[in-house]
Amino acid sequence: MKCAIFSLIPATVLLFGCATSYQADGFTGGFTETQLDTNVWRVSFRGNGYTRGERTEDFALLRSAELALANKFTHFAFSESNTSSALSSYTAPVTATTNASANVFGNSVYGSAKTTYSGGGTTFISRPTANNVVVMFKEQPNLNGMVYDANFVCNSLGQKYKVVCNAPK
């Protein structure tokens, strides 16, 4: 039983050892989108326990820019934007190990034992999420508020995270 548990540890470290990459939503997180109207989309990005909130927000913004360009829009703005984190915890089981020695002298046994305990630590895991409702435009609108140029966002965040915009996912 111990061998089976310890053989899973390296696989788990390899699987969960990195922040969520820019990808469609899967086991370790990623982006999702839903078209709500001809020029309105809901775009979300969910990170894993190694993903910072800034990265999550950037990837939701990058996906919004990609969708705009893929649908022949040049600019976009958020009508809603929020971020959150799901907090969970894991407490390792406590393990006790006892080492003992005994000496026999005639009909008597003398000995000692020492028990050590390990484990029991609690790890807290925060998984950030960014959710945006994105309105897209064919040209730069005359709006009060933040309007993004889709090409600029694709180039800027694509360069920051080494992602090619509108590459097959």
Backbone as JSON Lines, residues from 0, in Angstrom:
{"i":0,"aa":"M","n":[0.82,-1.19,0.0],"ca":[0.0,0.0,0.0],"c":[0.87,1.26,0.0]}
{"i":1,"aa":"K","n":[1.95,1.25,0.81],"ca":[2.83,2.43,0.84],"c":[3.43,2.7,-0.52]}
{"i":2,"aa":"C","n":[3.84,1.67,-1.24],"ca":[4.44,1.86,-2.57],"c":[3.47,2.53,-3.52]}
{"i":3,"aa":"A","n":[2.21,2.13,-3.47],"ca":[1.21,2.72,-4.36],"c":[1.03,4.2,-4.06]}
{"i":4,"aa":"I","n":[0.99,4.55,-2.78],"ca":[0.82,5.96,-2.4],"c":[2.02,6.78,-2.84]}
{"i":5,"aa":"F","n":[3.23,6.28,-2.56],"ca":[4.42,7.05,-2.9],"c":[4.65,7.14,-4.41]}
{"i":6,"aa":"S","n":[4.17,6.17,-5.18],"ca":[4.33,6.26,-6.64],"c":[3.39,7.3,-7.23]}
{"i":7,"aa":"L","n":[2.32,7.65,-6.53],"ca":[1.4,8.67,-7.01],"c":[1.93,10.08,-6.77]}
{"i":8,"aa":"I","n":[2.78,10.25,-5.76],"ca":[3.28,11.59,-5.42],"c":[4.01,12.24,-6.58]}
{"i":9,"aa":"P","n":[4.99,11.6,-7.24],"ca":[5.65,12.27,-8.37],"c":[4.68,12.63,-9.5]}
{"i":10,"aa":"A","n":[3.73,11.75,-9.79],"ca":[2.76,12.04,-10.84],"c":[1.9,13.24,-10.46]}
{"i":11,"aa":"T","n":[1.53,13.33,-9.19],"ca":[0.72,14.46,-8.73],"c":[1.52,15.76,-8.82]}
{"i":12,"aa":"V","n":[2.77,15.73,-8.44],"ca":[3.61,16.93,-8.51],"c":[3.75,17.38,-9.96]}
{"i":13,"aa":"L","n":[3.96,16.44,-10.88],"ca":[4.08,16.8,-12.3],"c":[2.78,17.37,-12.84]}
{"i":14,"aa":"L","n":[1.66,16.83,-12.41],"ca":[0.37,17.26,-12.92],"c":[-0.03,18.63,-12.39]}
{"i":15,"aa":"F","n":[0.26,18.89,-11.12],"ca":[-0.22,20.11,-10.48],"c":[0.88,21.11,-10.18]}
{"i":16,"aa":"G","n":[2.09,20.89,-10.62],"ca":[3.22,21.73,-10.24],"c":[3.32,23.05,-10.97]}
{"i":17,"aa":"C","n":[2.42,23.37,-11.88],"ca":[2.54,24.58,-12.67],"c":[1.23,25.36,-12.68]}
{"i":18,"aa":"A","n":[1.36,26.67,-12.89],"ca":[0.19,27.51,-13.04],"c":[-0.56,27.11,-14.31]}
{"i":19,"aa":"T","n":[-1.84,27.36,-14.32],"ca":[-2.66,27.03,-15.49],"c":[-2.14,27.78,-16.71]}
{"i":20,"aa":"S","n":[-1.97,27.06,-17.81],"ca":[-1.51,27.69,-19.04],"c":[-2.71,28.25,-19.8]}
{"i":21,"aa":"Y","n":[-2.42,28.99,-20.86],"ca":[-3.49,29.55,-21.69],"c":[-4.04,28.43,-22.54]}
{"i":22,"aa":"Q","n":[-5.23,27.95,-22.18],"ca":[-5.82,26.77,-22.81],"c":[-7.33,26.79,-22.6]}
{"i":23,"aa":"A","n":[-8.02,25.98,-23.39],"ca":[-9.44,25.77,-23.15],"c":[-9.61,25.07,-21.81]}
{"i":24,"aa":"D","n":[-10.73,25.28,-21.15],"ca":[-10.96,24.75,-19.81],"c":[-10.8,23.24,-19.79]}
{"i":25,"aa":"G","n":[-10.07,22.77,-18.79],"ca":[-9.83,21.36,-18.61],"c":[-9.65,21.06,-17.13]}
{"i":26,"aa":"F","n":[-9.0,19.95,-16.83],"ca":[-8.83,19.49,-15.46],"c":[-8.08,20.5,-14.59]}
{"i":27,"aa":"T","n":[-7.1,21.19,-15.16],"ca":[-6.3,22.15,-14.38],"c":[-6.75,23.59,-14.58]}
{"i":28,"aa":"G","n":[-7.87,23.82,-15.23],"ca":[-8.37,25.18,-15.45],"c":[-8.28,25.57,-16.91]}
{"i":29,"aa":"G","n":[-8.59,26.85,-17.19],"ca":[-8.53,27.36,-18.55],"c":[-9.71,28.27,-18.85]}
{"i":30,"aa":"F","n":[-9.87,28.63,-20.13],"ca":[-10.91,29.58,-20.49],"c":[-12.17,28.9,-21.03]}
{"i":31,"aa":"T","n":[-13.29,29.6,-20.85],"ca":[-14.56,29.21,-21.47],"c":[-15.19,30.49,-22.0]}
{"i":32,"aa":"E","n":[-16.04,30.34,-23.02],"ca":[-16.77,31.49,-23.53],"c":[-18.14,31.04,-23.99]}
{"i":33,"aa":"T","n":[-19.09,31.96,-23.87],"ca":[-20.46,31.72,-24.31],"c":[-20.93,32.97,-25.05]}
{"i":34,"aa":"Q","n":[-21.41,32.8,-26.26],"ca":[-21.92,33.93,-27.02],"c":[-23.34,34.24,-26.53]}
{"i":35,"aa":"L","n":[-23.57,35.51,-26.14],"ca":[-24.85,35.94,-25.6],"c":[-25.68,36.73,-26.61]}
{"i":36,"aa":"D","n":[-25.01,37.34,-27.58],"ca":[-25.66,38.11,-28.65],"c":[-24.66,38.17,-29.8]}
{"i":37,"aa":"T","n":[-25.0,38.84,-30.89],"ca":[-24.1,38.87,-32.04],"c":[-22.75,39.49,-31.69]}
{"i":38,"aa":"N","n":[-22.73,40.42,-30.74],"ca":[-21.47,41.07,-30.38],"c":[-21.21,41.03,-28.87]}
{"i":39,"aa":"V","n":[-21.85,40.12,-28.16],"ca":[-21.68,40.02,-26.7],"c":[-21.31,38.59,-26.32]}
{"i":40,"aa":"W","n":[-20.26,38.48,-25.49],"ca":[-19.77,37.18,-25.05],"c":[-19.54,37.21,-23.54]}
{"i":41,"aa":"R","n":[-19.7,36.08,-22.9],"ca":[-19.24,35.9,-21.52],"c":[-17.95,35.11,-21.62]}
{"i":42,"aa":"V","n":[-16.87,35.66,-21.07],"ca":[-15.56,35.02,-21.12],"c":[-15.07,34.81,-19.69]}
{"i":43,"aa":"S","n":[-14.66,33.6,-19.39],"ca":[-14.16,33.27,-18.06],"c":[-12.82,32.55,-18.17]}
{"i":44,"aa":"F","n":[-12.01,32.73,-17.14],"ca":[-10.77,31.96,-17.03],"c":[-10.65,31.48,-15.6]}
{"i":45,"aa":"R","n":[-10.41,30.18,-15.44],"ca":[-10.28,29.55,-14.12],"c":[-8.87,29.03,-13.96]}
{"i":46,"aa":"G","n":[-8.19,29.46,-12.9],"ca":[-6.82,29.01,-12.63],"c":[-6.8,27.89,-11.61]}
{"i":47,"aa":"N","n":[-5.63,27.29,-11.45],"ca":[-5.46,26.27,-10.41],"c":[-4.77,26.9,-9.19]}
{"i":48,"aa":"G","n":[-4.37,26.09,-8.25],"ca":[-3.77,26.58,-7.01],"c":[-2.42,27.26,-7.18]}
{"i":49,"aa":"Y","n":[-1.79,27.13,-8.34],"ca":[-0.5,27.77,-8.61],"c":[-0.64,29.02,-9.47]}
{"i":50,"aa":"T","n":[-1.87,29.4,-9.79],"ca":[-2.11,30.52,-10.69],"c":[-2.4,31.79,-9.91]}
{"i":51,"aa":"R","n":[-1.68,32.86,-10.21],"ca":[-1.93,34.15,-9.56],"c":[-3.17,34.79,-10.18]}
{"i":52,"aa":"G","n":[-3.81,35.65,-9.4],"ca":[-4.99,36.35,-9.86],"c":[-4.73,37.2,-11.1]}
{"i":53,"aa":"E","n":[-3.57,37.86,-11.15],"ca":[-3.23,38.7,-12.31],"c":[-3.18,37.89,-13.59]}
{"i":54,"aa":"R","n":[-2.62,36.7,-13.52],"ca":[-2.53,35.83,-14.69],"c":[-3.93,35.43,-15.16]}
{"i":55,"aa":"T","n":[-4.81,35.13,-14.22],"ca":[-6.18,34.76,-14.54],"c":[-6.89,35.9,-15.26]}
{"i":56,"aa":"E","n":[-6.76,37.12,-14.73],"ca":[-7.38,38.29,-15.35],"c":[-6.8,38.55,-16.74]}
{"i":57,"aa":"D","n":[-5.47,38.43,-16.87],"ca":[-4.83,38.64,-18.17],"c":[-5.32,37.63,-19.2]}
{"i":58,"aa":"F","n":[-5.46,36.38,-18.81],"ca":[-5.89,35.36,-19.76],"c":[-7.34,35.54,-20.17]}
{"i":59,"aa":"A","n":[-8.2,36.02,-19.27],"ca":[-9.59,36.32,-19.66],"c":[-9.6,37.5,-20.63]}
{"i":60,"aa":"L","n":[-8.73,38.48,-20.41],"ca":[-8.61,39.63,-21.31],"c":[-8.06,39.19,-22.67]}
{"i":61,"aa":"L","n":[-7.05,38.35,-22.66],"ca":[-6.47,37.84,-23.9],"c":[-7.49,37.03,-24.7]}
{"i":62,"aa":"R","n":[-8.27,36.2,-24.02],"ca":[-9.28,35.42,-24.74],"c":[-10.35,36.33,-25.33]}
{"i":63,"aa":"S","n":[-10.7,37.4,-24.63],"ca":[-11.66,38.38,-25.15],"c":[-11.14,39.01,-26.43]}
{"i":64,"aa":"A","n":[-9.86,39.37,-26.45],"ca":[-9.25,39.97,-27.64],"c":[-9.24,38.97,-28.8]}
{"i":65,"aa":"E","n":[-8.9,37.72,-28.49],"ca":[-8.89,36.69,-29.54],"c":[-10.28,36.5,-30.15]}
{"i":66,"aa":"L","n":[-11.29,36.45,-29.31],"ca":[-12.66,36.28,-29.8],"c":[-13.08,37.46,-30.67]}
{"i":67,"aa":"A","n":[-12.71,38.67,-30.24],"ca":[-13.05,39.86,-31.02],"c":[-12.44,39.74,-32.42]}
{"i":68,"aa":"L","n":[-11.16,39.47,-32.49],"ca":[-10.48,39.38,-33.79],"c":[-11.03,38.23,-34.64]}
{"i":69,"aa":"A","n":[-11.3,37.09,-34.01],"ca":[-11.82,35.94,-34.75],"c":[-13.2,36.21,-35.33]}
{"i":70,"aa":"N","n":[-13.94,37.13,-34.72],"ca":[-15.29,37.46,-35.18],"c":[-15.34,38.8,-35.91]}
{"i":71,"aa":"K","n":[-14.18,39.27,-36.36],"ca":[-14.04,40.48,-37.18],"c":[-14.44,41.77,-36.45]}
{"i":72,"aa":"F","n":[-14.17,41.81,-35.13],"ca":[-14.34,43.02,-34.34],"c":[-12.95,43.58,-34.05]}
{"i":73,"aa":"T","n":[-12.85,44.9,-33.89],"ca":[-11.55,45.53,-33.64],"c":[-11.38,45.98,-32.19]}
{"i":74,"aa":"H","n":[-12.5,46.25,-31.5],"ca":[-12.45,46.78,-30.14],"c":[-13.46,46.06,-29.26]}
{"i":75,"aa":"F","n":[-13.24,46.15,-27.95],"ca":[-14.19,45.56,-27.02],"c":[-14.12,46.3,-25.69]}
{"i":76,"aa":"A","n":[-15.19,46.15,-24.92],"ca":[-15.28,46.73,-23.58],"c":[-16.02,45.74,-22.7]}
{"i":77,"aa":"F","n":[-15.84,45.87,-21.4],"ca":[-16.53,45.0,-20.46],"c":[-17.79,45.69,-19.96]}
{"i":78,"aa":"S","n":[-18.92,45.0,-20.03],"ca":[-20.12,45.53,-19.39],"c":[-20.22,45.0,-17.96]}
{"i":79,"aa":"E","n":[-19.56,43.88,-17.7],"ca":[-19.42,43.33,-16.35],"c":[-18.05,42.69,-16.24]}
{"i":80,"aa":"S","n":[-17.46,42.81,-15.06],"ca":[-16.17,42.19,-14.83],"c":[-16.04,41.89,-13.34]}
{"i":81,"aa":"N","n":[-15.71,40.65,-13.02],"ca":[-15.46,40.33,-11.61],"c":[-14.45,39.21,-11.49]}
{"i":82,"aa":"T","n":[-13.81,39.19,-10.36],"ca":[-12.84,38.15,-10.05],"c":[-13.21,37.54,-8.7]}
{"i":83,"aa":"S","n":[-12.84,36.3,-8.53],"ca":[-13.1,35.63,-7.26],"c":[-12.05,34.54,-7.07]}
{"i":84,"aa":"S","n":[-12.03,33.97,-5.88],"ca":[-11.15,32.85,-5.59],"c":[-11.91,31.81,-4.8]}
{"i":85,"aa":"A","n":[-11.73,30.57,-5.17],"ca":[-12.29,29.45,-4.41],"c":[-11.18,28.97,-3.48]}
{"i":86,"aa":"L","n":[-11.45,28.95,-2.2],"ca":[-10.45,28.55,-1.22],"c":[-10.78,27.15,-0.71]}
{"i":87,"aa":"S","n":[-9.78,26.29,-0.73],"ca":[-9.96,24.94,-0.18],"c":[-8.72,24.61,0.65]}
{"i":88,"aa":"S","n":[-8.79,23.54,1.39],"ca":[-7.66,23.15,2.22],"c":[-7.47,21.63,2.17]}
{"i":89,"aa":"Y","n":[-6.27,21.23,2.49],"ca":[-5.92,19.82,2.58],"c":[-5.1,19.62,3.84]}
{"i":90,"aa":"T","n":[-5.5,18.68,4.68],"ca":[-4.74,18.36,5.89],"c":[-4.15,16.97,5.71]}
{"i":91,"aa":"A","n":[-2.83,16.9,5.79],"ca":[-2.14,15.61,5.63],"c":[-2.44,14.72,6.85]}
{"i":92,"aa":"P","n":[-2.55,13.43,6.63],"ca":[-2.8,12.54,7.77],"c":[-1.58,12.49,8.71]}
{"i":93,"aa":"V","n":[-1.84,12.22,9.97],"ca":[-0.77,12.08,10.97],"c":[-0.29,10.63,10.94]}
{"i":94,"aa":"T","n":[1.04,10.48,10.91],"ca":[1.65,9.16,10.92],"c":[2.5,9.02,12.17]}
{"i":95,"aa":"A","n":[2.39,7.89,12.83],"ca":[3.2,7.62,14.02],"c":[4.16,6.47,13.71]}
{"i":96,"aa":"T","n":[5.42,6.67,14.09],"ca":[6.43,5.64,13.91],"c":[7.07,5.37,15.26]}
{"i":97,"aa":"T","n":[7.12,4.11,15.66],"ca":[7.69,3.73,16.95],"c":[8.92,2.86,16.71]}
{"i":98,"aa":"N","n":[10.02,3.25,17.31],"ca":[11.25,2.45,17.29],"c":[11.46,1.93,18.71]}
{"i":99,"aa":"A","n":[11.71,0.65,18.83],"ca":[11.87,0.05,20.16],"c":[13.07,-0.88,20.17]}
{"i":100,"aa":"S","n":[13.63,-1.04,21.36],"ca":[14.7,-2.03,21.54],"c":[14.45,-2.76,22.85]}
{"i":101,"aa":"A","n":[14.86,-4.0,22.93],"ca":[14.65,-4.8,24.14],"c":[15.89,-5.64,24.4]}
{"i":102,"aa":"N","n":[16.21,-5.8,25.67],"ca":[17.32,-6.64,26.1],"c":[16.79,-7.64,27.12]}
{"i":103,"aa":"V","n":[17.22,-8.87,27.01],"ca":[16.79,-9.91,27.93],"c":[17.96,-10.27,28.83]}
{"i":104,"aa":"F","n":[17.7,-10.23,30.15],"ca":[18.69,-10.66,31.15],"c":[18.0,-11.67,32.04]}
{"i":105,"aa":"G","n":[18.28,-12.91,31.81],"ca":[17.63,-13.98,32.58],"c":[16.15,-14.02,32.28]}
{"i":106,"aa":"N","n":[15.35,-13.85,33.33],"ca":[13.9,-13.86,33.17],"c":[13.32,-12.47,33.02]}
{"i":107,"aa":"S","n":[14.15,-11.47,32.84],"ca":[13.67,-10.07,32.77],"c":[13.97,-9.48,31.39]}
{"i":108,"aa":"V","n":[13.06,-8.6,30.99],"ca":[13.24,-7.89,29.72],"c":[13.27,-6.4,30.04]}
{"i":109,"aa":"Y","n":[14.29,-5.73,29.51],"ca":[14.4,-4.29,29.69],"c":[14.43,-3.65,28.3]}
{"i":110,"aa":"G","n":[13.81,-2.52,28.17],"ca":[13.81,-1.9,26.86],"c":[13.34,-0.47,26.89]}
{"i":111,"aa":"S","n":[13.33,0.09,25.7],"ca":[12.83,1.47,25.56],"c":[12.15,1.6,24.2]}
{"i":112,"aa":"A","n":[11.33,2.6,24.12],"ca":[10.63,2.86,22.86],"c":[10.49,4.37,22.68]}
{"i":113,"aa":"K","n":[10.55,4.78,21.44],"ca":[10.36,6.2,21.14],"c":[9.41,6.3,19.95]}
{"i":114,"aa":"T","n":[8.36,7.1,20.12],"ca":[7.39,7.31,19.05],"c":[7.55,8.72,18.5]}
{"i":115,"aa":"T","n":[7.62,8.82,17.17],"ca":[7.66,10.14,16.52],"c":[6.43,10.28,15.63]}
{"i":116,"aa":"Y","n":[5.93,11.49,15.56],"ca":[4.74,11.79,14.77],"c":[5.11,12.73,13.63]}
{"i":117,"aa":"S","n":[4.49,12.53,12.48],"ca":[4.72,13.44,11.35],"c":[3.4,13.65,10.62]}
{"i":118,"aa":"G","n":[3.37,14.68,9.8],"ca":[2.15,15.0,9.05],"c":[1.24,15.89,9.86]}
{"i":119,"aa":"G","n":[0.0,15.97,9.43],"ca":[-0.97,16.77,10.14],"c":[-0.99,18.24,9.72]}
{"i":120,"aa":"G","n":[-0.09,18.65,8.83],"ca":[-0.06,20.04,8.37],"c":[-1.21,20.33,7.43]}
{"i":121,"aa":"T","n":[-1.7,21.56,7.47],"ca":[-2.79,21.97,6.6],"c":[-2.27,22.92,5.54]}
{"i":122,"aa":"T","n":[-2.62,22.67,4.3],"ca":[-2.25,23.53,3.18],"c":[-3.53,24.16,2.62]}
{"i":123,"aa":"F","n":[-3.5,25.47,2.44],"ca":[-4.64,26.18,1.87],"c":[-4.37,26.47,0.4]}
{"i":124,"aa":"I","n":[-5.38,26.26,-0.43],"ca":[-5.24,26.42,-1.88],"c":[-6.28,27.41,-2.37]}
{"i":125,"aa":"S","n":[-5.83,28.42,-3.09],"ca":[-6.73,29.42,-3.67],"c":[-6.72,29.26,-5.18]}
{"i":126,"aa":"R","n":[-7.91,29.12,-5.77],"ca":[-8.05,28.98,-7.22],"c":[-8.79,30.2,-7.76]}
{"i":127,"aa":"P","n":[-8.06,31.12,-8.41],"ca":[-8.7,32.35,-8.89],"c":[-9.51,32.15,-10.17]}
{"i":128,"aa":"T","n":[-10.54,32.98,-10.32],"ca":[-11.39,32.98,-11.51],"c":[-11.67,34.41,-11.92]}
{"i":129,"aa":"A","n":[-11.66,34.67,-13.22],"ca":[-12.06,35.97,-13.77],"c":[-13.24,35.74,-14.71]}
{"i":130,"aa":"N","n":[-14.29,36.54,-14.54],"ca":[-15.49,36.44,-15.37],"c":[-15.8,37.8,-15.95]}
{"i":131,"aa":"N","n":[-16.0,37.87,-17.28],"ca":[-16.29,39.15,-17.94],"c":[-17.43,38.97,-18.94]}
{"i":132,"aa":"V","n":[-18.28,39.98,-19.03],"ca":[-19.23,40.07,-20.12],"c":[-18.66,41.12,-21.06]}
{"i":133,"aa":"V","n":[-18.37,40.7,-22.3],"ca":[-17.61,41.5,-23.24],"c":[-18.52,41.95,-24.39]}
{"i":134,"aa":"V","n":[-18.51,43.27,-24.65],"ca":[-19.25,43.82,-25.79],"c":[-18.21,44.19,-26.84]}
{"i":135,"aa":"M","n":[-18.4,43.71,-28.07],"ca":[-17.41,43.9,-29.14],"c":[-17.93,44.89,-30.19]}
{"i":136,"aa":"F","n":[-16.98,45.6,-30.82],"ca":[-17.32,46.66,-31.78],"c":[-16.48,46.52,-33.04]}
{"i":137,"aa":"K","n":[-17.07,46.93,-34.19],"ca":[-16.39,46.88,-35.49],"c":[-15.36,48.0,-35.64]}
{"i":138,"aa":"E","n":[-15.53,49.07,-34.87],"ca":[-14.56,50.18,-34.84],"c":[-14.57,50.77,-33.45]}
{"i":139,"aa":"Q","n":[-13.62,51.63,-33.16],"ca":[-13.54,52.19,-31.81],"c":[-14.79,53.03,-31.51]}
{"i":140,"aa":"P","n":[-15.55,52.65,-30.48],"ca":[-16.77,53.38,-30.16],"c":[-16.45,54.65,-29.37]}
{"i":141,"aa":"N","n":[-17.37,55.57,-29.39],"ca":[-17.23,56.8,-28.61],"c":[-17.94,56.58,-27.28]}
{"i":142,"aa":"L","n":[-17.25,55.94,-26.36],"ca":[-17.82,55.59,-25.06],"c":[-16.98,56.18,-23.94]}
{"i":143,"aa":"N","n":[-17.63,56.52,-22.85],"ca":[-16.89,56.85,-21.63],"c":[-16.53,55.53,-20.98]}
{"i":144,"aa":"G","n":[-15.29,55.36,-20.61],"ca":[-14.85,54.11,-20.0],"c":[-13.75,53.46,-20.8]}
{"i":145,"aa":"M","n":[-13.32,52.34,-20.31],"ca":[-12.2,51.64,-20.91],"c":[-12.64,50.83,-22.12]}
{"i":146,"aa":"V","n":[-12.07,51.14,-23.27],"ca":[-12.31,50.38,-24.5],"c":[-10.96,49.83,-24.94]}
{"i":147,"aa":"Y","n":[-10.91,48.55,-25.21],"ca":[-9.66,47.89,-25.57],"c":[-9.55,47.71,-27.08]}
{"i":148,"aa":"D","n":[-8.35,47.89,-27.59],"ca":[-8.01,47.58,-28.97],"c":[-7.6,46.11,-28.99]}
{"i":149,"aa":"A","n":[-8.35,45.28,-29.68],"ca":[-8.12,43.83,-29.66],"c":[-6.73,43.45,-30.16]}
{"i":150,"aa":"N","n":[-6.25,44.1,-31.24],"ca":[-4.9,43.79,-31.75],"c":[-3.83,44.13,-30.72]}
{"i":151,"aa":"F","n":[-3.98,45.28,-30.09],"ca":[-2.98,45.71,-29.1],"c":[-2.94,44.73,-27.93]}
{"i":152,"aa":"V","n":[-4.11,44.32,-27.42],"ca":[-4.16,43.39,-26.29],"c":[-3.54,42.05,-26.7]}
{"i":153,"aa":"C","n":[-3.89,41.56,-27.88],"ca":[-3.33,40.29,-28.37],"c":[-1.8,40.35,-28.44]}
{"i":154,"aa":"N","n":[-1.28,41.43,-28.99],"ca":[0.17,41.56,-29.11],"c":[0.84,41.72,-27.75]}
{"i":155,"aa":"S","n":[0.28,42.57,-26.9],"ca":[0.89,42.85,-25.61],"c":[0.86,41.64,-24.68]}
{"i":156,"aa":"L","n":[-0.33,41.07,-24.45],"ca":[-0.42,39.91,-23.55],"c":[0.14,38.65,-24.2]}
{"i":157,"aa":"G","n":[0.0,38.55,-25.53],"ca":[0.6,37.41,-26.22],"c":[2.11,37.38,-26.03]}
{"i":158,"aa":"Q","n":[2.73,38.55,-26.11],"ca":[4.18,38.64,-25.91],"c":[4.55,38.35,-24.46]}
{"i":159,"aa":"K","n":[3.78,38.89,-23.51],"ca":[4.05,38.68,-22.08],"c":[4.03,37.21,-21.71]}
{"i":160,"aa":"Y","n":[3.06,36.46,-22.25],"ca":[2.9,35.05,-21.88],"c":[3.35,34.08,-22.97]}
{"i":161,"aa":"K","n":[3.96,34.6,-24.03],"ca":[4.45,33.78,-25.14],"c":[3.32,32.94,-25.74]}
{"i":162,"aa":"V","n":[2.21,33.64,-26.06],"ca":[1.04,33.02,-26.67],"c":[0.83,33.66,-28.02]}
{"i":163,"aa":"V","n":[0.56,32.85,-29.04],"ca":[0.23,33.37,-30.36],"c":[-1.28,33.51,-30.44]}
{"i":164,"aa":"C","n":[-1.76,34.73,-30.65],"ca":[-3.2,34.97,-30.72],"c":[-3.84,34.22,-31.89]}
{"i":165,"aa":"N","n":[-5.0,33.7,-31.63],"ca":[-5.8,32.96,-32.6],"c":[-5.1,31.74,-33.16]}
{"i":166,"aa":"A","n":[-4.15,31.2,-32.4],"ca":[-3.54,29.93,-32.78],"c":[-4.55,28.83,-32.44]}
{"i":167,"aa":"P","n":[-4.54,27.72,-33.13],"ca":[-5.48,26.63,-32.79],"c":[-5.29,26.2,-31.34]}
{"i":168,"aa":"K","n":[-6.4,26.03,-30.64],"ca":[-6.34,25.65,-29.22],"c":[-6.58,24.18,-29.05]}
